[in-house]
Coordinates of C-alpha atoms in Angstrom, one line a residue:
M887 CA -211.4 -47.1 -177.4
A888 CA -208.1 -46.5 -179.4
E889 CA -207.9 -43.7 -182.3
F890 CA -208.6 -45.3 -185.6
T891 CA -204.8 -44.4 -187.2
M892 CA -203.2 -45.5 -190.4
E893 CA -199.8 -45.2 -189.0
L894 CA -197.9 -48.3 -186.7
N895 CA -196.6 -47.4 -183.5
D896 CA -192.7 -47.8 -182.4
E897 CA -193.7 -51.4 -181.0
Q898 CA -195.8 -52.5 -183.6
K899 CA -193.2 -51.6 -186.2
E900 CA -190.7 -53.6 -184.0
V901 CA -193.0 -56.6 -184.0
R902 CA -193.5 -56.0 -187.7
D903 CA -189.6 -55.5 -189.1
W904 CA -189.2 -58.8 -186.8
L905 CA -191.6 -60.8 -188.7
H906 CA -190.8 -59.8 -191.8
G907 CA -186.8 -60.8 -191.2
F908 CA -188.3 -64.2 -189.8
A909 CA -190.5 -64.4 -193.1
A910 CA -187.5 -63.4 -195.3
D911 CA -184.7 -65.7 -193.8
V912 CA -186.9 -68.5 -192.7
I913 CA -190.2 -68.7 -194.6
R914 CA -189.2 -67.7 -198.1
P915 CA -185.9 -70.1 -198.1
A916 CA -188.2 -73.1 -197.7
A917 CA -191.4 -72.3 -199.8
A918 CA -190.7 -74.2 -203.0
E919 CA -189.1 -77.5 -201.4
W920 CA -192.3 -77.9 -198.9
D921 CA -194.9 -76.7 -202.1
E922 CA -193.4 -79.5 -203.5
R923 CA -193.4 -81.9 -201.0
E924 CA -197.0 -80.8 -200.0
E925 CA -196.1 -81.8 -196.1
T926 CA -196.5 -80.0 -193.2
P927 CA -193.2 -78.4 -192.7
W928 CA -192.7 -79.1 -189.1
P929 CA -188.7 -77.9 -189.1
V930 CA -190.2 -74.3 -190.3
I931 CA -192.7 -74.6 -187.0
Q932 CA -190.1 -75.8 -184.9
E933 CA -188.1 -72.5 -185.8
A934 CA -191.2 -70.3 -185.3
A935 CA -191.8 -71.8 -182.1
K936 CA -188.2 -71.4 -181.0
V937 CA -188.2 -67.7 -181.7
G938 CA -191.8 -67.3 -180.0
I939 CA -193.8 -66.8 -183.0
Y940 CA -195.6 -70.4 -182.6
S941 CA -197.6 -69.8 -179.5
L942 CA -200.3 -68.6 -177.8
D943 CA -198.7 -65.4 -175.9
F944 CA -198.0 -64.0 -179.4
Y945 CA -201.0 -64.3 -180.7
A946 CA -202.6 -63.2 -178.0
Q947 CA -200.6 -60.2 -177.9
Q948 CA -201.5 -59.3 -181.2
Y949 CA -205.4 -60.1 -180.6
F950 CA -205.5 -57.8 -177.7
D951 CA -203.6 -55.0 -179.5
A952 CA -206.3 -52.0 -178.8
T953 CA -205.7 -50.2 -182.4
G954 CA -206.9 -53.8 -183.9
L955 CA -203.7 -53.7 -186.1
G956 CA -201.5 -56.6 -184.6
I957 CA -203.1 -59.5 -185.8
P958 CA -203.6 -58.0 -189.8
M959 CA -200.0 -56.7 -189.6
A960 CA -198.6 -60.1 -188.4
M961 CA -200.8 -61.8 -190.9
E962 CA -199.6 -59.8 -193.5
E963 CA -195.8 -60.4 -192.9
L964 CA -196.0 -64.0 -192.6
F965 CA -198.2 -64.6 -195.8
W966 CA -195.7 -62.3 -197.4
G967 CA -193.3 -64.9 -197.0
D968 CA -195.2 -68.0 -198.2
A969 CA -198.9 -68.7 -198.0
G970 CA -199.1 -72.4 -197.4
I971 CA -196.2 -72.3 -194.8
A972 CA -197.6 -69.6 -193.1
L973 CA -201.1 -71.3 -192.8
S974 CA -199.2 -74.1 -191.1
I975 CA -197.9 -71.6 -188.6
V976 CA -201.0 -70.1 -187.7
G977 CA -203.7 -72.9 -188.3
T978 CA -203.5 -73.9 -184.7
G979 CA -204.4 -70.1 -183.9
L980 CA -208.0 -70.7 -185.2
A981 CA -208.8 -73.6 -182.6
A982 CA -207.0 -71.7 -180.0
V983 CA -209.0 -68.7 -180.3
G984 CA -212.3 -71.0 -180.5
V985 CA -211.2 -72.2 -176.7
L986 CA -210.4 -68.6 -175.8
A987 CA -213.6 -67.4 -177.0
N988 CA -215.7 -69.9 -175.7
G989 CA -214.0 -72.0 -172.9
T990 CA -213.3 -72.2 -169.2
E991 CA -210.5 -70.8 -167.5
E992 CA -209.7 -74.3 -166.7
Q993 CA -210.4 -75.4 -170.2
I994 CA -208.0 -72.8 -171.7
G995 CA -205.2 -73.6 -169.4
T996 CA -205.7 -77.1 -169.8
W997 CA -205.7 -77.5 -173.7
I998 CA -204.1 -74.4 -175.2
P999 CA -200.7 -75.6 -174.3
Q1000 CA -201.2 -79.2 -175.6
M1001 CA -202.2 -77.5 -178.9
Y1002 CA -198.7 -75.8 -179.4
G1003 CA -196.5 -78.4 -177.3
E1004 CA -192.9 -77.1 -176.7
P1005 CA -190.4 -75.6 -179.1
N1006 CA -188.5 -79.1 -179.0
D1007 CA -191.5 -81.1 -179.4
V1008 CA -194.3 -78.8 -181.6
K1009 CA -197.8 -80.0 -181.8
V1010 CA -200.6 -78.6 -184.0
A1011 CA -204.3 -78.2 -183.4
A1012 CA -207.2 -78.5 -186.0
F1013 CA -210.6 -76.6 -185.8
C1014 CA -213.2 -78.5 -187.5
S1015 CA -216.3 -76.8 -188.5
S1016 CA -217.2 -77.4 -192.4
E1017 CA -218.7 -80.3 -193.6
P1018 CA -218.9 -81.8 -197.3
D1019 CA -222.4 -80.4 -197.4
A1020 CA -222.1 -77.4 -195.1
G1021 CA -219.8 -75.2 -196.0
S1022 CA -221.1 -71.3 -196.3
D1023 CA -224.4 -72.8 -195.4
V1024 CA -223.4 -73.6 -191.7
A1025 CA -227.2 -73.9 -190.5
S1026 CA -227.2 -77.2 -192.5
M1027 CA -224.6 -78.8 -190.1
R1028 CA -225.1 -82.7 -190.0
T1029 CA -222.7 -83.5 -187.5
R1030 CA -224.5 -84.4 -184.1
A1031 CA -223.5 -84.4 -180.5
V1032 CA -225.8 -86.0 -177.9
Y1033 CA -225.5 -86.1 -174.3
D1034 CA -225.2 -89.2 -172.6
E1035 CA -226.3 -88.4 -168.9
A1036 CA -225.6 -91.5 -167.2
K1037 CA -222.1 -91.5 -168.4
D1038 CA -221.6 -87.6 -168.5
E1039 CA -220.2 -87.8 -172.0
W1040 CA -221.1 -86.3 -175.3
V1041 CA -221.4 -88.8 -178.3
I1042 CA -220.5 -87.1 -181.5
N1043 CA -220.8 -88.5 -185.0
G1044 CA -220.2 -86.8 -188.2
T1045 CA -217.7 -85.9 -191.1
K1046 CA -215.6 -82.9 -191.2
T1047 CA -213.9 -81.5 -194.5
W1048 CA -211.3 -78.8 -195.4
A1049 CA -209.8 -79.0 -191.8
T1050 CA -206.3 -77.3 -191.5
N1051 CA -204.2 -80.2 -190.0
G1052 CA -207.2 -82.3 -189.7
G1053 CA -206.2 -85.9 -188.4
I1054 CA -202.6 -84.9 -187.7
A1055 CA -203.7 -82.4 -184.9
N1056 CA -202.9 -83.1 -181.1
V1057 CA -206.2 -81.5 -180.2
H1058 CA -209.2 -81.1 -182.6
V1059 CA -211.8 -78.4 -181.6
V1060 CA -215.3 -79.7 -183.4
V1061 CA -218.3 -78.1 -183.8
A1062 CA -221.4 -80.1 -183.6
S1063 CA -225.3 -79.7 -183.7
V1064 CA -227.0 -80.2 -180.4
D1065 CA -230.2 -78.7 -181.6
P1066 CA -230.6 -79.1 -184.9
G1067 CA -233.7 -77.2 -184.9
L1068 CA -232.3 -74.0 -184.1
G1069 CA -229.9 -73.9 -187.1
S1070 CA -226.3 -72.3 -186.1
K1071 CA -227.8 -71.0 -182.8
G1072 CA -227.8 -74.8 -182.1
H1073 CA -224.2 -75.6 -182.3
A1074 CA -221.5 -76.1 -179.7
S1075 CA -218.1 -76.8 -179.7
F1076 CA -215.9 -79.7 -178.3
I1077 CA -212.5 -80.8 -177.3
V1078 CA -211.4 -83.9 -178.8
P1079 CA -208.3 -84.7 -177.1
P1080 CA -205.3 -86.8 -178.3
G1081 CA -205.9 -90.4 -179.0
T1082 CA -209.7 -90.6 -178.7
P1083 CA -210.8 -93.6 -180.3
G1084 CA -213.4 -93.0 -183.2
L1085 CA -211.8 -89.8 -184.8
T1086 CA -209.8 -90.6 -187.9
Q1087 CA -208.5 -89.0 -190.5
G1088 CA -210.2 -89.1 -193.7
Q1089 CA -209.1 -88.1 -197.5
K1090 CA -206.2 -86.1 -197.4
F1091 CA -206.8 -83.2 -200.0
K1092 CA -204.1 -82.8 -202.8
K1093 CA -204.7 -78.9 -203.4
H1094 CA -203.9 -76.5 -206.2
G1095 CA -202.2 -74.2 -203.7
I1096 CA -201.3 -73.7 -200.0
R1097 CA -199.9 -76.9 -200.4
A1098 CA -197.5 -76.8 -197.4
S1099 CA -200.6 -76.7 -195.3
H1100 CA -202.0 -80.2 -194.6
T1101 CA -205.7 -80.0 -195.1
A1102 CA -208.2 -83.0 -194.7
E1103 CA -211.3 -84.8 -193.9
V1104 CA -212.2 -85.5 -190.3
V1105 CA -214.2 -88.5 -189.4
L1106 CA -216.0 -88.8 -186.1
D1107 CA -217.6 -92.3 -185.5
G1108 CA -219.3 -92.6 -181.7
V1109 CA -216.3 -90.2 -180.6
R1110 CA -216.9 -90.0 -176.9
V1111 CA -215.9 -87.1 -174.8
P1112 CA -216.0 -86.3 -171.3
G1113 CA -218.5 -83.4 -170.4
S1114 CA -215.9 -81.5 -169.3
C1115 CA -214.6 -81.3 -173.1
L1116 CA -217.8 -79.2 -174.1
L1117 CA -216.5 -75.7 -174.4
G1118 CA -218.0 -73.5 -171.7
G1119 CA -219.8 -76.2 -169.8
K1120 CA -223.2 -77.8 -170.2
E1121 CA -224.7 -75.2 -167.7
K1122 CA -224.0 -72.2 -170.2
L1123 CA -225.0 -74.6 -173.2
D1124 CA -228.5 -75.0 -171.9
E1125 CA -228.6 -71.3 -171.1
R1126 CA -227.6 -70.1 -174.4
L1127 CA -230.0 -72.7 -176.0
A1128 CA -233.0 -71.7 -173.8
R1129 CA -232.5 -67.9 -175.1
A1130 CA -231.9 -69.2 -178.7
R1131 CA -235.3 -70.9 -178.7
E1132 CA -237.1 -68.1 -177.2
K1133 CA -235.4 -65.6 -179.8
A1134 CA -236.2 -67.9 -182.7
R1135 CA -240.0 -68.1 -181.4
K1136 CA -240.3 -64.1 -181.3
S1137 CA -237.8 -62.9 -184.1
G1138 CA -237.4 -65.6 -186.7
D1139 CA -234.6 -64.9 -189.3
R1140 CA -232.9 -62.5 -186.8
V1141 CA -231.2 -65.3 -185.2
K1142 CA -229.6 -66.4 -188.1
N1143 CA -228.5 -62.7 -188.6
A1144 CA -226.6 -62.7 -185.3
A1145 CA -224.7 -65.7 -186.2
M1146 CA -223.8 -64.2 -189.5
A1147 CA -221.9 -61.0 -187.5
T1148 CA -220.0 -63.3 -185.9
F1149 CA -218.3 -64.6 -189.0
E1150 CA -218.1 -60.8 -190.1
A1151 CA -215.5 -60.2 -187.2
S1152 CA -213.1 -63.0 -188.5
R1153 CA -212.9 -62.2 -192.2
P1154 CA -210.3 -59.2 -192.1
A1155 CA -207.5 -61.6 -190.9
V1156 CA -208.0 -63.4 -194.1
G1157 CA -207.9 -60.3 -195.9
A1158 CA -204.8 -59.5 -194.4
M1159 CA -203.3 -63.0 -195.5
A1160 CA -204.4 -62.3 -199.1
V1161 CA -202.7 -58.9 -198.9
G1162 CA -199.7 -60.3 -197.9
T1163 CA -199.7 -62.6 -201.0
A1164 CA -200.6 -59.8 -203.3
R1165 CA -197.8 -57.7 -201.9
A1166 CA -195.4 -60.4 -202.5
A1167 CA -195.8 -61.0 -205.9
Y1168 CA -196.3 -57.5 -206.7
E1169 CA -192.6 -57.1 -205.4
V1170 CA -191.5 -59.4 -207.5
A1171 CA -192.9 -58.3 -210.5
L1172 CA -191.7 -54.6 -209.6
D1173 CA -188.1 -55.9 -209.0
Y1174 CA -188.3 -58.1 -212.6
A1175 CA -189.5 -54.8 -214.8
R1176 CA -186.9 -52.7 -213.3
T1177 CA -184.1 -55.0 -214.4
R1178 CA -185.4 -57.0 -217.2
E1179 CA -184.4 -55.1 -220.5
Q1180 CA -186.3 -55.8 -223.8
F1181 CA -185.5 -53.2 -226.9
G1182 CA -182.5 -51.7 -224.9
R1183 CA -184.2 -50.3 -222.0
P1184 CA -186.0 -51.9 -218.6
I1185 CA -189.5 -53.0 -219.4
I1186 CA -190.8 -50.6 -216.8
D1187 CA -189.9 -48.2 -219.1
N1188 CA -192.9 -49.3 -221.2
Q1189 CA -196.4 -47.9 -220.3
G1190 CA -198.2 -50.9 -220.5
V1191 CA -196.2 -52.6 -217.7
A1192 CA -195.8 -49.4 -215.8
F1193 CA -199.5 -49.2 -215.4
Q1194 CA -200.3 -52.5 -214.5
L1195 CA -197.8 -52.2 -211.6
A1196 CA -199.6 -48.9 -210.8
D1197 CA -203.0 -50.5 -210.6
M1198 CA -201.5 -53.5 -208.3
R1199 CA -200.1 -50.8 -206.1
T1200 CA -203.1 -49.3 -205.5
Q1201 CA -205.1 -52.2 -205.0
I1202 CA -203.3 -53.8 -202.5
D1203 CA -203.1 -50.3 -200.4
A1204 CA -206.8 -50.0 -200.9
A1205 CA -207.4 -53.6 -199.6
R1206 CA -205.1 -53.1 -196.5
L1207 CA -207.1 -49.9 -195.8
L1208 CA -210.3 -51.7 -195.7
V1209 CA -208.6 -54.5 -193.7
W1210 CA -207.2 -52.1 -191.0
R1211 CA -210.6 -50.2 -190.8
A1212 CA -212.3 -53.6 -190.2
S1213 CA -210.1 -54.6 -187.9
W1214 CA -210.3 -51.5 -185.6
M1215 CA -213.9 -51.5 -185.7
A1216 CA -213.8 -55.2 -184.7
V1217 CA -211.4 -54.7 -181.5
N1218 CA -213.4 -51.8 -180.7
G1219 CA -216.9 -53.1 -180.9
R1220 CA -218.1 -51.2 -183.8
P1221 CA -221.0 -53.0 -185.6
F1222 CA -220.4 -53.7 -189.0
E1223 CA -223.5 -51.9 -190.4
A1224 CA -222.4 -52.3 -194.0
A1225 CA -221.0 -55.4 -193.5
E1226 CA -217.3 -54.2 -193.1
G1227 CA -215.8 -57.1 -192.5
S1228 CA -216.8 -58.9 -195.6
M1229 CA -216.2 -55.5 -197.7
S1230 CA -212.3 -56.2 -196.7
K1231 CA -212.2 -60.1 -197.0
L1232 CA -213.8 -59.4 -200.7
L1233 CA -211.6 -56.6 -201.9
A1234 CA -208.5 -58.2 -200.7
S1235 CA -209.1 -61.8 -201.9
E1236 CA -209.7 -60.5 -205.4
T1237 CA -206.9 -58.2 -205.3
A1238 CA -204.8 -61.2 -204.5
K1239 CA -206.1 -63.4 -207.6
K1240 CA -205.8 -60.3 -209.8
V1241 CA -202.2 -59.1 -208.8
T1242 CA -200.7 -62.5 -208.6
A1243 CA -202.2 -62.8 -212.2
Q1244 CA -200.9 -59.7 -213.4
A1245 CA -197.0 -60.6 -211.8
I1246 CA -196.9 -63.6 -214.1
Q1247 CA -197.9 -61.7 -217.3
I1248 CA -195.4 -59.0 -216.7
L1249 CA -192.7 -61.9 -215.7
G1250 CA -193.8 -63.5 -219.3
G1251 CA -192.7 -66.9 -219.8
N1252 CA -190.7 -66.7 -216.5
G1253 CA -193.6 -66.2 -214.7
Y1254 CA -195.2 -69.2 -215.7
T1255 CA -192.3 -71.5 -214.7
R1256 CA -191.6 -72.6 -211.1
E1257 CA -187.9 -70.8 -211.2
Y1258 CA -189.9 -67.9 -210.1
P1259 CA -192.2 -67.6 -207.0
V1260 CA -195.4 -65.5 -208.7
E1261 CA -196.6 -69.0 -210.2
R1262 CA -196.9 -70.4 -206.7
M1263 CA -198.2 -67.1 -205.1
H1264 CA -201.0 -67.2 -208.1
R1265 CA -201.9 -70.7 -207.4
D1266 CA -201.9 -69.8 -203.3
A1267 CA -204.0 -66.5 -203.8
A1268 CA -207.1 -68.6 -205.1
I1269 CA -207.9 -69.9 -201.7
Y1270 CA -208.8 -66.6 -200.5
T1271 CA -211.8 -66.3 -202.9
I1272 CA -213.1 -69.7 -201.3
F1273 CA -212.6 -70.2 -197.6
E1274 CA -213.9 -68.1 -194.7
G1275 CA -216.9 -67.6 -197.0
T1276 CA -216.6 -67.2 -200.8
S1277 CA -216.5 -64.0 -202.7
E1278 CA -220.0 -64.7 -203.9
I1279 CA -221.1 -65.3 -200.3
Q1280 CA -219.4 -61.8 -199.5
R1281 CA -221.3 -60.0 -201.9
L1282 CA -224.4 -61.9 -200.7
V1283 CA -223.5 -60.3 -197.0
I1284 CA -222.8 -57.0 -198.2
S1285 CA -225.7 -56.6 -200.5
R1286 CA -228.2 -57.9 -197.7
T1287 CA -226.9 -55.7 -195.1
I1288 CA -226.9 -52.6 -197.0
S1289 CA -230.4 -53.1 -198.0
G1290 CA -231.8 -54.2 -194.6
M1291 CA -232.9 -57.8 -196.2
P1292 CA -232.4 -60.8 -194.1
I1293 CA -229.2 -62.9 -194.5
R1294 CA -230.2 -66.6 -194.9

């Protein structure tokens, strides 16, 4: 088990500086254009693939970093560049992690390379879980997968929403209910291969922020996939369902609590994204306050501005420390006894919204225009308090965890 540390080692610093350079030289110059176009920034993804950032190998190296700091460090630097483009670069990773976590070696070897493609022919993947009536309440998922034993196929019907890369992906990973009576424990994940009949893109969302990231509905109408596309295989699924039914009979709500614990482990990565956006806005505001003069002196000489910057920096550092702590705990198998994963996501996301708003205020009228990036950063920051569980859900998880009440 790695010791907890607040200091990156030499290798991590080298990776951080490399990512920062890519974010500064490639992502930032393209950010305003792709935000206005509201389209997937394929040329930037291709550049990321050519240098090795857009690849399974890169994310696997960060994911298996024994300190737990690889992923949050990478997320912070990329999202410091631009949240919309960064999400387009890392969005495939969510689907890939779903296959890595649940798939067989054969499934991993078959499907993950198809998610990324090649540097000269990049592909993307989509992870489809949320539904119009099942966002935070994952247990109410309506998408169903029914096994056709005669053909060894699964038939999937339902509608997914808020899917990053939904409809444009080469490979879709779809979460569906195979036993509605078990709630979230009755879910399974399926690969939907390229060109499968019945899968179509529904509404593409015109978003307030992260506009360079494609977000859409995915409609599944009689989608048939081979039995081999059930992640982990049917034998493993049947064993898991049998255990879940027995646990549900004996322990009731504890089944749902175990499901919530799974989501806890992924939330620090979103917190790191928020930290990156907040840090970017803070740095713009700090530089502006040092150079912008009013009444014959830089505005940072005014206590009202200086104190805001002091609070912004303090909040960003506090959020990063909570993210790092939760990330270290997750990779080292430490239980989140006080919902530390939700704590990190809550503070970081709320900090991003507040800090980006303060940055606009410090820049005044300039901050309200698209000539300066803090306006875009503020729009982007709004998503962090919504996806991967709203701030209200994080507070619910934290409060119920520390009180010992069941999380429903």
